[in-house]
């Protein structure tokens, strides 16, 4: 509420700095945004009602009709579905089924305007050489977007390597309790001002104040939780890697990981989510193992205090593989 019409007019002229309407700016949401921007070392942050709303905003702000986008490696499946949806607006894409910088460079065409990456990648936990990709993109005027949900800003700060936009599913580690769905975009003031007036306020996927309060609560224990996730997951990953029934463990913190050296350079720590492949990787074998679990529950949202596991590449009780480029792995988070 405003005391005078002049006060209102001044606030409405700059909604980024004033509380006019919560679809734009809200004091509780703003506290969460300041905390996340500080953690990522970014100039500004906006919080969204989900990670997908944040990813949509980042993609839509950097792409227009006729543009081309590159997806690097195994990206979270719903983000890939979103990118397929964007073809309706004449935005085209190429999925590079590898994290090699050379393969990404080969996929660049004159219309390429953005690159979406995750490092480590979803389900396969391959590492993208982030400094190499950003220098390739800077030279060609391509916007780099990274989903940093897995590492959190505690273990990886992509803005330091010149990434343009960092996105988060704050439903995961940032929230940390499986009781909220939220997202965040962190970037320069210039990019965030653009996103605020278009993809944030117009599309309206803003975070509610109560969810922001839950998020602030989660952020307060982020360092303690991440230490525990890292410790627990490494013990179990090590155990599984020595187990005779296991074909392979995909955890970037194990020295046997093919990109272990790059992981050590880029990551300051390891989250609790990794995957493993059974020697008996047929549907029945996977089903038997999952149904025998005692302490680890079956579920889909990682990043909370519960230990869970899912086999992402088999559909709901269907035997056909969802994604031919993804191994029949089990993703576990501890
Ligand atoms: C890597 C990654 N990014 C983004 C998302 C989407 O986030 P949200 O569920 O908050 O929309 C998920 C969800 O599982 C995810 O795993």
mmCIF file of C-alpha atoms and ligand atoms in Angstrom:
data_model
loop_
_atom_site.group_PDB
_atom_site.id
_atom_site.type_symbol
_atom_site.label_atom_id
_atom_site.label_comp_id
_atom_site.label_asym_id
_atom_site.label_seq_id
_atom_site.Cartn_x
_atom_site.Cartn_y
_atom_site.Cartn_z
ATOM 1 C CA UNK A 1 0.000 0.000 0.000
ATOM 2 C CA UNK A 2 1.131 3.549 -0.675
ATOM 3 C CA UNK A 3 0.514 6.791 1.245
ATOM 4 C CA UNK A 4 0.403 9.031 -1.807
ATOM 5 C CA UNK A 5 -0.134 8.604 -5.505
ATOM 6 C CA UNK A 6 3.372 10.000 -6.025
ATOM 7 C CA UNK A 7 4.819 7.186 -3.900
ATOM 8 C CA UNK A 8 2.904 4.642 -5.993
ATOM 9 C CA UNK A 9 4.006 6.205 -9.293
ATOM 10 C CA UNK A 10 7.646 6.133 -8.212
ATOM 11 C CA UNK A 11 7.422 2.493 -7.142
ATOM 12 C CA UNK A 12 5.528 1.391 -10.257
ATOM 13 C CA UNK A 13 8.202 2.994 -12.434
ATOM 14 C CA UNK A 14 10.832 0.694 -10.981
ATOM 15 C CA UNK A 15 9.190 -2.495 -9.798
ATOM 16 C CA UNK A 16 12.532 -4.246 -9.492
ATOM 17 C CA UNK A 17 13.426 -2.095 -6.491
ATOM 18 C CA UNK A 18 9.968 -1.603 -4.950
ATOM 19 C CA UNK A 19 7.262 -3.862 -3.615
ATOM 20 C CA UNK A 20 4.265 -3.199 -5.847
ATOM 21 C CA UNK A 21 2.933 -6.679 -6.601
ATOM 22 C CA UNK A 22 4.367 -10.073 -5.619
ATOM 23 C CA UNK A 23 4.472 -11.393 -9.200
ATOM 24 C CA UNK A 24 7.399 -8.975 -9.540
ATOM 25 C CA UNK A 25 9.081 -8.289 -6.206
ATOM 26 C CA UNK A 26 8.342 -9.586 -2.723
ATOM 27 C CA UNK A 27 10.440 -8.902 0.402
ATOM 28 C CA UNK A 28 10.712 -12.553 1.532
ATOM 29 C CA UNK A 29 11.488 -13.800 -1.987
ATOM 30 C CA UNK A 30 14.063 -11.021 -2.265
ATOM 31 C CA UNK A 31 15.932 -12.313 0.805
ATOM 32 C CA UNK A 32 16.197 -15.772 -0.812
ATOM 33 C CA UNK A 33 17.346 -14.142 -4.082
ATOM 34 C CA UNK A 34 20.065 -12.145 -2.321
ATOM 35 C CA UNK A 35 21.308 -15.249 -0.506
ATOM 36 C CA UNK A 36 21.476 -17.331 -3.711
ATOM 37 C CA UNK A 37 23.141 -14.519 -5.709
ATOM 38 C CA UNK A 38 25.766 -14.168 -2.953
ATOM 39 C CA UNK A 39 26.394 -17.943 -2.886
ATOM 40 C CA UNK A 40 26.831 -18.126 -6.689
ATOM 41 C CA UNK A 41 28.921 -14.922 -6.744
ATOM 42 C CA UNK A 42 26.402 -13.431 -9.177
ATOM 43 C CA UNK A 43 25.203 -9.845 -9.518
ATOM 44 C CA UNK A 44 21.494 -10.705 -9.359
ATOM 45 C CA UNK A 45 19.052 -13.589 -8.929
ATOM 46 C CA UNK A 46 15.332 -14.166 -9.444
ATOM 47 C CA UNK A 47 13.521 -17.053 -7.802
ATOM 48 C CA UNK A 48 10.886 -18.976 -9.750
ATOM 49 C CA UNK A 49 8.040 -21.315 -8.830
ATOM 50 C CA UNK A 50 10.027 -24.345 -10.093
ATOM 51 C CA UNK A 51 13.337 -25.292 -11.635
ATOM 52 C CA UNK A 52 11.525 -25.772 -14.949
ATOM 53 C CA UNK A 53 10.147 -22.199 -14.782
ATOM 54 C CA UNK A 54 13.715 -20.975 -14.210
ATOM 55 C CA UNK A 55 15.098 -23.024 -17.129
ATOM 56 C CA UNK A 56 12.232 -21.848 -19.397
ATOM 57 C CA UNK A 57 12.987 -18.214 -18.527
ATOM 58 C CA UNK A 58 16.720 -18.631 -19.202
ATOM 59 C CA UNK A 59 16.090 -20.308 -22.575
ATOM 60 C CA UNK A 60 13.345 -17.948 -23.719
ATOM 61 C CA UNK A 61 15.355 -14.861 -22.786
ATOM 62 C CA UNK A 62 18.354 -15.976 -24.825
ATOM 63 C CA UNK A 63 16.575 -17.392 -27.898
ATOM 64 C CA UNK A 64 14.281 -16.017 -30.603
ATOM 65 C CA UNK A 65 12.490 -17.598 -33.539
ATOM 66 C CA UNK A 66 15.022 -18.971 -36.043
ATOM 67 C CA UNK A 67 17.742 -19.470 -33.411
ATOM 68 C CA UNK A 68 19.518 -22.726 -32.663
ATOM 69 C CA UNK A 69 20.366 -24.219 -29.253
ATOM 70 C CA UNK A 70 22.891 -26.922 -28.336
ATOM 71 C CA UNK A 71 22.340 -29.354 -25.474
ATOM 72 C CA UNK A 72 25.520 -30.904 -24.107
ATOM 73 C CA UNK A 73 25.438 -34.543 -22.987
ATOM 74 C CA UNK A 74 22.683 -36.116 -20.895
ATOM 75 C CA UNK A 75 20.484 -33.218 -19.898
ATOM 76 C CA UNK A 76 17.594 -33.663 -17.434
ATOM 77 C CA UNK A 77 14.826 -35.222 -19.480
ATOM 78 C CA UNK A 78 12.118 -32.599 -18.850
ATOM 79 C CA UNK A 79 14.518 -29.853 -20.002
ATOM 80 C CA UNK A 80 14.971 -31.827 -23.239
ATOM 81 C CA UNK A 81 11.184 -32.097 -23.586
ATOM 82 C CA UNK A 82 10.924 -28.326 -23.064
ATOM 83 C CA UNK A 83 13.498 -27.732 -25.807
ATOM 84 C CA UNK A 84 11.486 -30.007 -28.137
ATOM 85 C CA UNK A 85 8.387 -27.947 -27.278
ATOM 86 C CA UNK A 86 10.228 -24.740 -28.235
ATOM 87 C CA UNK A 87 10.488 -25.982 -31.844
ATOM 88 C CA UNK A 88 6.836 -24.848 -32.059
ATOM 89 C CA UNK A 89 8.268 -21.293 -31.953
ATOM 90 C CA UNK A 90 10.852 -22.144 -34.623
ATOM 91 C CA UNK A 91 13.700 -22.579 -32.151
ATOM 92 C CA UNK A 92 15.814 -25.516 -33.284
ATOM 93 C CA UNK A 93 18.241 -27.643 -31.345
ATOM 94 C CA UNK A 94 21.005 -30.229 -31.534
ATOM 95 C CA UNK A 95 21.715 -32.723 -28.775
ATOM 96 C CA UNK A 96 25.426 -33.540 -28.602
ATOM 97 C CA UNK A 97 25.571 -37.014 -27.075
ATOM 98 C CA UNK A 98 28.959 -36.362 -25.533
ATOM 99 C CA UNK A 99 30.540 -33.735 -23.316
ATOM 100 C CA UNK A 100 33.621 -33.275 -25.531
ATOM 101 C CA UNK A 101 34.326 -29.650 -26.412
ATOM 102 C CA UNK A 102 35.291 -30.708 -29.960
ATOM 103 C CA UNK A 103 31.882 -32.373 -30.454
ATOM 104 C CA UNK A 104 30.143 -29.232 -29.174
ATOM 105 C CA UNK A 105 32.257 -27.023 -31.497
ATOM 106 C CA UNK A 106 31.255 -29.200 -34.463
ATOM 107 C CA UNK A 107 27.562 -28.740 -33.629
ATOM 108 C CA UNK A 108 27.771 -24.924 -33.738
ATOM 109 C CA UNK A 109 26.038 -23.362 -36.760
ATOM 110 C CA UNK A 110 25.667 -19.655 -37.635
ATOM 111 C CA UNK A 111 22.218 -19.597 -35.962
ATOM 112 C CA UNK A 112 23.490 -21.010 -32.638
ATOM 113 C CA UNK A 113 22.665 -18.519 -29.881
ATOM 114 C CA UNK A 114 22.718 -20.592 -26.691
ATOM 115 C CA UNK A 115 24.176 -23.707 -25.098
ATOM 116 C CA UNK A 116 22.485 -25.571 -22.253
ATOM 117 C CA UNK A 117 24.688 -27.791 -20.115
ATOM 118 C CA UNK A 118 24.809 -29.631 -16.820
ATOM 119 C CA UNK A 119 28.049 -30.695 -15.185
ATOM 120 C CA UNK A 120 27.968 -33.408 -14.012
ATOM 121 C CA UNK A 121 25.301 -34.489 -16.507
ATOM 122 C CA UNK A 122 22.034 -36.049 -15.315
ATOM 123 C CA UNK A 123 22.127 -39.835 -14.767
ATOM 124 C CA UNK A 124 25.520 -40.397 -16.444
ATOM 125 C CA UNK A 125 27.581 -37.932 -14.363
ATOM 126 C CA UNK A 126 29.955 -36.964 -17.164
ATOM 127 C CA UNK A 127 31.859 -33.720 -16.724
ATOM 128 C CA UNK A 128 31.716 -30.809 -19.180
ATOM 129 C CA UNK A 129 34.919 -28.781 -19.474
ATOM 130 C CA UNK A 130 33.188 -25.528 -18.518
ATOM 131 C CA UNK A 131 36.077 -23.054 -19.159
ATOM 132 C CA UNK A 132 36.665 -24.592 -22.626
ATOM 133 C CA UNK A 133 32.961 -24.341 -23.522
ATOM 134 C CA UNK A 134 32.663 -20.739 -22.303
ATOM 135 C CA UNK A 135 35.696 -19.587 -24.278
ATOM 136 C CA UNK A 136 34.346 -21.314 -27.404
ATOM 137 C CA UNK A 137 30.975 -19.610 -26.897
ATOM 138 C CA UNK A 138 32.364 -16.172 -26.034
ATOM 139 C CA UNK A 139 34.308 -16.151 -29.287
ATOM 140 C CA UNK A 140 31.081 -16.815 -31.204
ATOM 141 C CA UNK A 141 28.656 -14.666 -29.168
ATOM 142 C CA UNK A 142 26.756 -17.716 -27.857
ATOM 143 C CA UNK A 143 25.022 -17.496 -24.465
ATOM 144 C CA UNK A 144 26.045 -20.246 -22.017
ATOM 145 C CA UNK A 145 23.461 -21.602 -19.575
ATOM 146 C CA UNK A 146 24.311 -24.178 -16.908
ATOM 147 C CA UNK A 147 22.021 -26.112 -14.599
ATOM 148 C CA UNK A 148 24.044 -26.144 -11.358
ATOM 149 C CA UNK A 149 21.463 -27.990 -9.235
ATOM 150 C CA UNK A 150 23.707 -31.021 -8.590
ATOM 151 C CA UNK A 151 26.866 -29.274 -7.409
ATOM 152 C CA UNK A 152 25.158 -26.311 -5.722
ATOM 153 C CA UNK A 153 27.127 -23.039 -5.547
ATOM 154 C CA UNK A 154 29.128 -24.518 -2.669
ATOM 155 C CA UNK A 155 30.826 -27.083 -4.894
ATOM 156 C CA UNK A 156 30.859 -25.315 -8.289
ATOM 157 C CA UNK A 157 30.762 -21.630 -9.239
ATOM 158 C CA UNK A 158 30.241 -21.520 -13.027
ATOM 159 C CA UNK A 159 30.049 -17.697 -13.215
ATOM 160 C CA UNK A 160 33.747 -17.599 -12.291
ATOM 161 C CA UNK A 161 34.501 -19.376 -15.590
ATOM 162 C CA UNK A 162 32.423 -16.927 -17.604
ATOM 163 C CA UNK A 163 29.121 -18.833 -17.829
ATOM 164 C CA UNK A 164 26.382 -16.296 -18.602
ATOM 165 C CA UNK A 165 23.369 -17.794 -16.813
ATOM 166 C CA UNK A 166 23.209 -20.268 -13.910
ATOM 167 C CA UNK A 167 19.894 -22.020 -13.213
ATOM 168 C CA UNK A 168 18.833 -24.164 -10.281
ATOM 169 C CA UNK A 169 16.085 -26.499 -9.332
ATOM 170 C CA UNK A 170 15.890 -25.139 -5.779
ATOM 171 C CA UNK A 171 13.493 -28.031 -5.087
ATOM 172 C CA UNK A 172 16.700 -30.067 -4.684
ATOM 173 C CA UNK A 173 19.683 -29.215 -2.460
ATOM 174 C CA UNK A 174 18.973 -25.509 -2.003
ATOM 175 C CA UNK A 175 15.561 -26.259 -0.452
ATOM 176 C CA UNK A 176 16.848 -29.542 0.904
ATOM 177 C CA UNK A 177 13.733 -30.948 2.613
ATOM 178 C CA UNK A 178 11.462 -32.179 -0.214
ATOM 179 C CA UNK A 179 8.779 -29.759 0.951
ATOM 180 C CA UNK A 180 8.987 -27.092 -1.719
ATOM 181 C CA UNK A 181 9.248 -26.716 -5.479
ATOM 182 C CA UNK A 182 11.319 -23.714 -6.559
ATOM 183 C CA UNK A 183 13.858 -22.502 -9.096
ATOM 184 C CA UNK A 184 16.456 -19.767 -9.457
ATOM 185 C CA UNK A 185 18.258 -17.895 -12.232
ATOM 186 C CA UNK A 186 21.516 -16.058 -11.470
ATOM 187 C CA UNK A 187 23.283 -13.786 -13.958
ATOM 188 C CA UNK A 188 24.594 -10.258 -14.566
ATOM 189 C CA UNK A 189 22.341 -7.286 -13.714
ATOM 190 C CA UNK A 190 21.846 -6.661 -17.438
ATOM 191 C CA UNK A 191 20.571 -10.194 -18.143
ATOM 192 C CA UNK A 192 18.453 -10.299 -14.977
ATOM 193 C CA UNK A 193 16.820 -6.924 -15.723
ATOM 194 C CA UNK A 194 15.823 -8.324 -19.125
ATOM 195 C CA UNK A 195 14.456 -11.516 -17.574
ATOM 196 C CA UNK A 196 12.606 -9.592 -14.832
ATOM 197 C CA UNK A 197 10.537 -7.472 -17.184
ATOM 198 C CA UNK A 198 9.808 -10.254 -19.701
ATOM 199 C CA UNK A 199 10.077 -13.917 -18.712
ATOM 200 C CA UNK A 200 9.573 -13.263 -14.965
ATOM 201 C CA UNK A 201 6.755 -10.733 -14.752
ATOM 202 C CA UNK A 202 4.956 -11.551 -17.997
ATOM 203 C CA UNK A 203 4.975 -15.329 -17.812
ATOM 204 C CA UNK A 204 4.372 -15.146 -14.073
ATOM 205 C CA UNK A 205 6.232 -18.173 -12.725
ATOM 206 C CA UNK A 206 7.320 -16.246 -9.630
ATOM 207 C CA UNK A 207 8.016 -17.894 -6.296
ATOM 208 C CA UNK A 208 5.436 -17.536 -3.518
ATOM 209 C CA UNK A 209 6.562 -15.879 -0.260
ATOM 210 C CA UNK A 210 5.872 -18.968 1.861
ATOM 211 C CA UNK A 211 7.998 -21.162 -0.419
ATOM 212 C CA UNK A 212 10.725 -18.506 -0.269
ATOM 213 C CA UNK A 213 10.623 -18.732 3.521
ATOM 214 C CA UNK A 214 11.089 -22.516 3.298
ATOM 215 C CA UNK A 215 13.936 -21.972 0.854
ATOM 216 C CA UNK A 216 15.672 -19.517 3.208
ATOM 217 C CA UNK A 217 15.343 -22.116 5.983
ATOM 218 C CA UNK A 218 16.969 -24.713 3.677
ATOM 219 C CA UNK A 219 19.841 -22.428 2.630
ATOM 220 C CA UNK A 220 20.860 -21.973 6.269
ATOM 221 C CA UNK A 221 21.921 -25.630 6.548
ATOM 222 C CA UNK A 222 23.211 -26.089 2.984
ATOM 223 C CA UNK A 223 26.919 -26.480 3.966
ATOM 224 C CA UNK A 224 26.173 -29.066 6.667
ATOM 225 C CA UNK A 225 23.823 -31.063 4.437
ATOM 226 C CA UNK A 226 26.201 -31.036 1.460
ATOM 227 C CA UNK A 227 29.066 -32.319 3.635
ATOM 228 C CA UNK A 228 26.851 -35.197 4.810
ATOM 229 C CA UNK A 229 25.581 -35.983 1.268
ATOM 230 C CA UNK A 230 29.149 -36.009 -0.015
ATOM 231 C CA UNK A 231 30.444 -38.268 2.767
ATOM 232 C CA UNK A 232 27.562 -40.775 2.631
ATOM 233 C CA UNK A 233 27.458 -41.063 -1.167
ATOM 234 C CA UNK A 234 31.206 -41.602 -1.504
ATOM 235 C CA UNK A 235 31.135 -44.486 1.007
ATOM 236 C CA UNK A 236 28.262 -46.212 -0.814
ATOM 237 C CA UNK A 237 29.701 -45.505 -4.290
ATOM 238 C CA UNK A 238 33.036 -47.016 -3.208
ATOM 239 C CA UNK A 239 31.239 -50.070 -1.768
ATOM 240 C CA UNK A 240 29.218 -50.563 -4.969
ATOM 241 C CA UNK A 241 32.279 -50.182 -7.192
ATOM 242 C CA UNK A 242 33.804 -53.250 -5.465
ATOM 243 C CA UNK A 243 30.586 -55.320 -5.558
ATOM 244 C CA UNK A 244 30.603 -58.335 -7.929
ATOM 245 C CA UNK A 245 27.046 -57.692 -9.206
ATOM 246 C CA UNK A 246 27.842 -54.112 -10.285
ATOM 247 C CA UNK A 247 29.119 -53.368 -13.798
ATOM 248 C CA UNK A 248 29.917 -49.689 -13.305
ATOM 249 C CA UNK A 249 29.490 -46.796 -10.860
ATOM 250 C CA UNK A 250 29.050 -43.292 -12.297
ATOM 251 C CA UNK A 251 30.343 -40.982 -9.568
ATOM 252 C CA UNK A 252 32.777 -38.172 -10.499
ATOM 253 C CA UNK A 253 34.491 -38.424 -7.099
ATOM 254 C CA UNK A 254 35.772 -41.961 -7.691
ATOM 255 C CA UNK A 255 39.324 -42.102 -9.118
ATOM 256 C CA UNK A 256 38.032 -44.701 -11.631
ATOM 257 C CA UNK A 257 35.724 -42.084 -13.210
ATOM 258 C CA UNK A 258 37.133 -41.388 -16.717
ATOM 259 C CA UNK A 259 37.115 -37.623 -16.066
ATOM 260 C CA UNK A 260 38.225 -37.733 -12.435
ATOM 261 C CA UNK A 261 41.049 -35.204 -12.995
ATOM 262 C CA UNK A 262 38.730 -32.684 -14.640
ATOM 263 C CA UNK A 263 36.184 -33.250 -11.856
ATOM 264 C CA UNK A 264 38.870 -32.494 -9.242
ATOM 265 C CA UNK A 265 39.719 -29.242 -11.049
ATOM 266 C CA UNK A 266 36.146 -28.038 -11.446
ATOM 267 C CA UNK A 267 34.346 -29.323 -8.373
ATOM 268 C CA UNK A 268 35.044 -28.331 -4.780
ATOM 269 C CA UNK A 269 33.007 -31.289 -3.537
ATOM 270 C CA UNK A 270 30.566 -34.012 -4.573
ATOM 271 C CA UNK A 271 26.835 -34.166 -4.090
ATOM 272 C CA UNK A 272 24.905 -37.235 -2.917
ATOM 273 C CA UNK A 273 23.395 -38.220 -6.277
ATOM 274 C CA UNK A 274 25.133 -40.756 -8.521
ATOM 275 C CA UNK A 275 24.215 -43.799 -10.590
ATOM 276 C CA UNK A 276 25.330 -47.386 -11.046
ATOM 277 C CA UNK A 277 24.750 -50.127 -13.563
ATOM 278 C CA UNK A 278 24.022 -53.758 -12.705
ATOM 279 C CA UNK A 279 25.666 -56.596 -14.613
ATOM 280 C CA UNK A 280 22.136 -57.970 -14.976
ATOM 281 C CA UNK A 281 20.665 -54.806 -16.465
ATOM 282 C CA UNK A 282 17.464 -56.355 -17.820
ATOM 283 C CA UNK A 283 14.214 -54.982 -16.450
ATOM 284 C CA UNK A 284 13.605 -57.989 -14.144
ATOM 285 C CA UNK A 285 17.054 -57.718 -12.553
ATOM 286 C CA UNK A 286 16.617 -54.011 -11.863
ATOM 287 C CA UNK A 287 13.101 -54.549 -10.492
ATOM 288 C CA UNK A 288 14.344 -57.296 -8.127
ATOM 289 C CA UNK A 289 17.104 -55.115 -6.678
ATOM 290 C CA UNK A 290 14.801 -52.116 -6.184
ATOM 291 C CA UNK A 291 12.116 -54.166 -4.475
ATOM 292 C CA UNK A 292 14.638 -55.612 -2.000
ATOM 293 C CA UNK A 293 15.767 -52.223 -0.690
ATOM 294 C CA UNK A 294 15.188 -51.650 3.019
ATOM 295 C CA UNK A 295 16.586 -48.244 3.980
ATOM 296 C CA UNK A 296 16.535 -46.585 0.586
ATOM 297 C CA UNK A 297 13.096 -45.549 -0.617
ATOM 298 C CA UNK A 298 11.843 -45.392 -4.223
ATOM 299 C CA UNK A 299 11.245 -41.827 -5.402
ATOM 300 C CA UNK A 300 12.069 -39.182 -7.949
ATOM 301 C CA UNK A 301 13.163 -35.972 -6.238
ATOM 302 C CA UNK A 302 16.753 -35.957 -5.066
ATOM 303 C CA UNK A 303 18.437 -33.411 -2.804
ATOM 304 C CA UNK A 304 16.543 -33.960 0.400
ATOM 305 C CA UNK A 305 17.458 -35.700 3.643
ATOM 306 C CA UNK A 306 15.843 -39.026 2.634
ATOM 307 C CA UNK A 307 17.887 -41.620 0.732
ATOM 308 C CA UNK A 308 16.104 -42.627 -2.461
ATOM 309 C CA UNK A 309 16.670 -44.538 -5.692
ATOM 310 C CA UNK A 310 15.079 -44.721 -9.111
ATOM 311 C CA UNK A 311 15.768 -46.429 -12.417
ATOM 312 C CA UNK A 312 15.246 -43.474 -14.740
ATOM 313 C CA UNK A 313 15.535 -45.228 -18.051
ATOM 314 C CA UNK A 314 12.681 -47.686 -17.710
ATOM 315 C CA UNK A 315 9.211 -46.274 -18.129
ATOM 316 C CA UNK A 316 6.582 -46.854 -15.506
ATOM 317 C CA UNK A 317 6.592 -50.654 -15.426
ATOM 318 C CA UNK A 318 7.307 -50.764 -19.140
ATOM 319 C CA UNK A 319 10.194 -52.787 -20.430
ATOM 320 C CA UNK A 320 11.163 -50.489 -23.282
ATOM 321 C CA UNK A 321 13.978 -48.030 -22.786
ATOM 322 C CA UNK A 322 13.000 -44.354 -22.687
ATOM 323 C CA UNK A 323 16.316 -43.037 -23.975
ATOM 324 C CA UNK A 324 18.623 -45.082 -26.160
ATOM 325 C CA UNK A 325 21.580 -42.889 -25.312
ATOM 326 C CA UNK A 326 21.244 -43.471 -21.597
ATOM 327 C CA UNK A 327 22.538 -46.615 -19.861
ATOM 328 C CA UNK A 328 20.119 -48.796 -17.872
ATOM 329 C CA UNK A 329 21.383 -47.266 -14.670
ATOM 330 C CA UNK A 330 19.946 -46.857 -11.220
ATOM 331 C CA UNK A 331 20.237 -43.358 -9.786
ATOM 332 C CA UNK A 332 20.661 -43.211 -6.052
ATOM 333 C CA UNK A 333 20.903 -40.259 -3.681
ATOM 334 C CA UNK A 334 22.071 -40.443 -0.095
HETATM 335 C C1 LIG B 1 18.998 -31.433 -13.000
HETATM 336 C C2 LIG B 1 17.593 -30.961 -12.839
HETATM 337 N N1 LIG B 1 17.267 -29.735 -13.295
HETATM 338 C C3 LIG B 1 16.010 -29.258 -13.205
HETATM 339 C C4 LIG B 1 14.999 -30.018 -12.655
HETATM 340 C C5 LIG B 1 13.598 -29.459 -12.627
HETATM 341 O O1 LIG B 1 13.361 -28.842 -11.420
HETATM 342 P P1 LIG B 1 11.893 -28.672 -10.789
HETATM 343 O O2 LIG B 1 11.374 -30.046 -10.494
HETATM 344 O O3 LIG B 1 12.144 -27.842 -9.580
HETATM 345 O O4 LIG B 1 11.063 -27.972 -11.812
HETATM 346 C C6 LIG B 1 15.287 -31.281 -12.136
HETATM 347 C C7 LIG B 1 14.224 -32.085 -11.501
HETATM 348 O O5 LIG B 1 14.411 -33.234 -11.149
HETATM 349 C C8 LIG B 1 16.604 -31.773 -12.264
HETATM 350 O O6 LIG B 1 16.942 -33.006 -11.829
#
